[in-house]
């Protein structure tokens, strides 16, 4: 085997191993939250524990990689929905998809709120998500479908809020989040309600 062929094979193995680790970690964290051990993730992936640390310097780096995947998924959904004629329906679909994603993944909200996850890529991507949500929300405002003082950041924060509200019911009523999503959507609609008592928030930050 030539040096070039060996290097190509090693790169292919690295790509494969990273994919296996991300798939195993995503499933494990979704099922049990962020306390899953690196050893269990390696076992699920069929790899040695040391292989995890060759790809990710720490558990926090692995969590950040998974979080980025999920945020990118939400951003792609928002951008796809920008072409919809009915802006209100598009915003509803985005919020439904977002809360459903959170409800299916136990770790996501835990990861976003972890004090130790000060990852610049995650922070930047949260900003990108807020911008994508703002584009959807602006179209809904223009069509008179939502109140004029609602922002994309409001919408992003509501996704987590709706999920957290329904989280205690998840084991016995896994679809309870739909009730609270509908309540939130009712609150977003353009009505004769007075102005909101506080100014719009800035982008969410990891605290």
CSV table of C-alpha atoms in Angstrom, one decimal:
chain,number,residue,atom,x,y,z
A,1,UNK,CA,0.0,0.0,0.0
A,2,UNK,CA,1.4,3.4,-1.0
A,3,UNK,CA,1.7,6.3,1.4
A,4,UNK,CA,-1.1,8.1,-0.5
A,5,UNK,CA,-3.4,5.2,-0.4
A,6,UNK,CA,-2.8,4.7,3.3
A,7,UNK,CA,-3.5,8.4,4.0
A,8,UNK,CA,-6.7,8.2,2.0
A,9,UNK,CA,-7.8,5.1,3.9
A,10,UNK,CA,-7.0,6.8,7.3
A,11,UNK,CA,-9.0,9.9,6.3
A,12,UNK,CA,-12.0,7.7,5.3
A,13,UNK,CA,-11.8,5.9,8.6
A,14,UNK,CA,-11.7,9.2,10.5
A,15,UNK,CA,-14.8,10.5,8.6
A,16,UNK,CA,-16.6,7.2,9.2
A,17,UNK,CA,-15.7,7.1,12.9
A,18,UNK,CA,-16.8,10.8,13.4
A,19,UNK,CA,-20.1,10.0,11.7
A,20,UNK,CA,-20.6,6.9,13.9
A,21,UNK,CA,-19.8,8.9,17.1
A,22,UNK,CA,-22.2,11.7,16.2
A,23,UNK,CA,-25.0,9.3,15.4
A,24,UNK,CA,-24.5,7.3,18.6
A,25,UNK,CA,-24.1,10.5,20.8
A,26,UNK,CA,-27.2,12.1,19.2
A,27,UNK,CA,-29.3,9.0,20.0
A,28,UNK,CA,-27.9,8.6,23.5
A,29,UNK,CA,-28.3,12.2,24.5
A,30,UNK,CA,-31.8,12.4,23.0
A,31,UNK,CA,-32.9,9.4,25.0
A,32,UNK,CA,-31.2,10.1,28.4
A,33,UNK,CA,-30.0,13.7,28.4
A,34,UNK,CA,-26.5,15.1,28.8
A,35,UNK,CA,-25.3,12.8,31.6
A,36,UNK,CA,-24.7,9.9,29.3
A,37,UNK,CA,-21.1,8.8,29.6
A,38,UNK,CA,-18.4,8.9,26.9
A,39,UNK,CA,-17.9,5.2,27.5
A,40,UNK,CA,-21.5,4.4,26.7
A,41,UNK,CA,-21.4,6.6,23.5
A,42,UNK,CA,-18.2,4.8,22.4
A,43,UNK,CA,-19.8,1.4,23.0
A,44,UNK,CA,-22.9,2.4,21.0
A,45,UNK,CA,-20.7,3.5,18.2
A,46,UNK,CA,-18.7,0.3,18.3
A,47,UNK,CA,-15.5,2.2,18.9
A,48,UNK,CA,-12.8,2.5,21.6
A,49,UNK,CA,-13.3,5.3,24.2
A,50,UNK,CA,-10.0,6.9,23.1
A,51,UNK,CA,-11.4,7.3,19.6
A,52,UNK,CA,-14.0,9.7,21.0
A,53,UNK,CA,-11.3,12.0,22.3
A,54,UNK,CA,-9.3,11.9,19.1
A,55,UNK,CA,-12.3,13.5,17.4
A,56,UNK,CA,-13.6,15.7,20.3
A,57,UNK,CA,-11.4,17.1,23.0
A,58,UNK,CA,-14.1,17.0,25.6
A,59,UNK,CA,-17.7,16.0,26.2
A,60,UNK,CA,-18.6,19.6,25.8
A,61,UNK,CA,-17.1,19.7,22.3
A,62,UNK,CA,-19.2,16.6,21.4
A,63,UNK,CA,-22.3,18.3,22.8
A,64,UNK,CA,-21.6,21.4,20.8
A,65,UNK,CA,-21.2,19.5,17.6
A,66,UNK,CA,-24.6,17.9,18.1
A,67,UNK,CA,-26.2,21.2,19.1
A,68,UNK,CA,-24.9,22.7,15.9
A,69,UNK,CA,-26.5,20.0,13.8
A,70,UNK,CA,-29.8,20.6,15.4
A,71,UNK,CA,-29.6,24.4,15.1
A,72,UNK,CA,-28.7,24.0,11.4
A,73,UNK,CA,-31.7,21.8,11.0
A,74,UNK,CA,-34.0,24.6,12.3
A,75,UNK,CA,-32.2,27.2,10.2
A,76,UNK,CA,-32.8,25.1,7.0
A,77,UNK,CA,-36.4,24.7,7.9
A,78,UNK,CA,-36.9,28.5,8.4
A,79,UNK,CA,-35.2,29.3,5.1
A,80,UNK,CA,-37.2,26.7,3.2
A,81,UNK,CA,-40.5,28.2,4.6
A,82,UNK,CA,-39.6,31.7,3.4
A,83,UNK,CA,-40.9,30.7,0.0
A,84,UNK,CA,-44.4,29.9,1.3
A,85,UNK,CA,-47.2,32.2,0.2
A,86,UNK,CA,-49.0,32.1,3.6
A,87,UNK,CA,-46.5,33.6,6.1
A,88,UNK,CA,-48.7,32.7,9.1
A,89,UNK,CA,-48.8,29.1,8.1
A,90,UNK,CA,-45.1,29.1,7.5
A,91,UNK,CA,-44.4,30.5,11.0
A,92,UNK,CA,-46.8,28.0,12.5
A,93,UNK,CA,-45.0,25.1,10.7
A,94,UNK,CA,-41.6,26.4,11.8
A,95,UNK,CA,-42.6,26.6,15.4
A,96,UNK,CA,-44.3,23.2,15.3
A,97,UNK,CA,-41.2,21.6,13.8
A,98,UNK,CA,-39.0,23.4,16.3
A,99,UNK,CA,-40.9,22.3,19.4
A,100,UNK,CA,-41.3,18.8,18.0
A,101,UNK,CA,-37.6,18.6,17.6
A,102,UNK,CA,-37.0,19.7,21.2
A,103,UNK,CA,-39.6,17.3,22.5
A,104,UNK,CA,-37.9,14.4,20.8
A,105,UNK,CA,-34.5,15.3,22.1
A,106,UNK,CA,-34.1,15.4,25.9
A,107,UNK,CA,-30.6,16.9,25.7
A,108,UNK,CA,-31.1,20.0,23.5
A,109,UNK,CA,-32.5,22.4,26.1
A,110,UNK,CA,-30.1,21.1,28.7
A,111,UNK,CA,-27.2,21.7,26.3
A,112,UNK,CA,-28.3,25.3,25.4
A,113,UNK,CA,-28.4,26.2,29.1
A,114,UNK,CA,-25.2,24.6,30.2
A,115,UNK,CA,-22.9,27.2,31.8
A,116,UNK,CA,-19.8,25.3,30.6
A,117,UNK,CA,-20.8,25.3,27.0
A,118,UNK,CA,-19.2,28.6,26.0
A,119,UNK,CA,-18.8,27.6,22.3
A,120,UNK,CA,-18.4,30.4,19.8
A,121,UNK,CA,-19.8,28.3,17.0
A,122,UNK,CA,-23.0,27.6,19.0
A,123,UNK,CA,-23.4,31.3,19.9
A,124,UNK,CA,-23.0,32.4,16.3
A,125,UNK,CA,-25.4,29.7,15.0
A,126,UNK,CA,-28.0,30.8,17.6
A,127,UNK,CA,-27.7,34.3,16.1
A,128,UNK,CA,-28.2,32.8,12.6
A,129,UNK,CA,-31.3,31.0,13.8
A,130,UNK,CA,-32.7,34.3,15.3
A,131,UNK,CA,-32.1,36.0,11.9
A,132,UNK,CA,-33.8,33.2,10.0
A,133,UNK,CA,-36.7,33.3,12.4
A,134,UNK,CA,-36.9,37.1,12.1
A,135,UNK,CA,-37.2,36.8,8.3
A,136,UNK,CA,-40.2,34.5,8.8
A,137,UNK,CA,-41.7,36.7,11.5
A,138,UNK,CA,-41.2,39.9,9.4
A,139,UNK,CA,-43.2,38.3,6.6
A,140,UNK,CA,-46.0,37.4,9.0
A,141,UNK,CA,-46.0,41.0,10.4
A,142,UNK,CA,-46.2,42.4,6.9
A,143,UNK,CA,-49.2,40.2,6.1
A,144,UNK,CA,-50.9,41.3,9.4
A,145,UNK,CA,-50.8,37.7,10.7
A,146,UNK,CA,-49.0,38.5,13.9
A,147,UNK,CA,-48.8,41.5,16.2
A,148,UNK,CA,-46.4,44.2,15.1
A,149,UNK,CA,-44.1,44.0,18.1
A,150,UNK,CA,-43.2,40.3,17.8
A,151,UNK,CA,-39.6,39.5,16.8
A,152,UNK,CA,-37.8,36.5,15.5
A,153,UNK,CA,-35.9,36.3,18.8
A,154,UNK,CA,-39.3,36.2,20.6
A,155,UNK,CA,-40.2,33.2,18.5
A,156,UNK,CA,-36.9,31.4,19.1
A,157,UNK,CA,-37.2,31.9,22.9
A,158,UNK,CA,-40.8,30.7,22.8
A,159,UNK,CA,-39.7,27.4,21.2
A,160,UNK,CA,-37.8,26.5,24.3
A,161,UNK,CA,-40.5,28.0,26.6
A,162,UNK,CA,-43.2,25.8,25.1
A,163,UNK,CA,-41.1,22.7,25.4
A,164,UNK,CA,-40.1,23.4,29.0
A,165,UNK,CA,-43.8,24.1,29.9
A,166,UNK,CA,-44.8,20.7,28.6
A,167,UNK,CA,-41.7,18.8,29.7
A,168,UNK,CA,-43.2,17.6,33.1
A,169,UNK,CA,-46.0,15.9,31.1
A,170,UNK,CA,-43.7,14.3,28.5
A,171,UNK,CA,-43.7,10.8,30.0
A,172,UNK,CA,-47.5,10.5,30.2
A,173,UNK,CA,-48.7,13.0,27.6
A,174,UNK,CA,-46.0,13.3,25.0
A,175,UNK,CA,-48.1,15.5,22.7
A,176,UNK,CA,-49.0,18.0,25.5
A,177,UNK,CA,-46.7,20.5,23.9
A,178,UNK,CA,-49.2,21.0,21.1
A,179,UNK,CA,-51.6,22.6,23.5
A,180,UNK,CA,-49.1,25.1,24.7
A,181,UNK,CA,-47.9,25.8,21.2
A,182,UNK,CA,-51.5,26.7,20.3
A,183,UNK,CA,-51.7,29.0,23.3
A,184,UNK,CA,-48.5,30.7,22.2
A,185,UNK,CA,-49.7,31.0,18.6
A,186,UNK,CA,-52.9,32.7,19.8
A,187,UNK,CA,-50.8,35.2,21.7
A,188,UNK,CA,-48.7,36.0,18.6
A,189,UNK,CA,-51.7,36.8,16.5
A,190,UNK,CA,-52.5,40.4,15.6
A,191,UNK,CA,-55.3,41.5,17.9
A,192,UNK,CA,-56.5,44.6,19.7
A,193,UNK,CA,-54.3,43.8,22.6
A,194,UNK,CA,-52.1,46.6,24.1
A,195,UNK,CA,-48.4,46.8,23.6
A,196,UNK,CA,-46.1,44.4,25.4
A,197,UNK,CA,-44.7,45.8,28.7
A,198,UNK,CA,-41.0,45.2,27.9
A,199,UNK,CA,-38.9,45.9,24.8
A,200,UNK,CA,-37.9,43.1,22.5
A,201,UNK,CA,-35.0,40.9,23.8
A,202,UNK,CA,-31.6,40.7,22.3
A,203,UNK,CA,-30.3,37.4,20.9
A,204,UNK,CA,-30.3,34.5,23.4
A,205,UNK,CA,-26.9,34.0,25.0
A,206,UNK,CA,-25.4,31.0,26.8
A,207,UNK,CA,-25.2,31.9,30.4
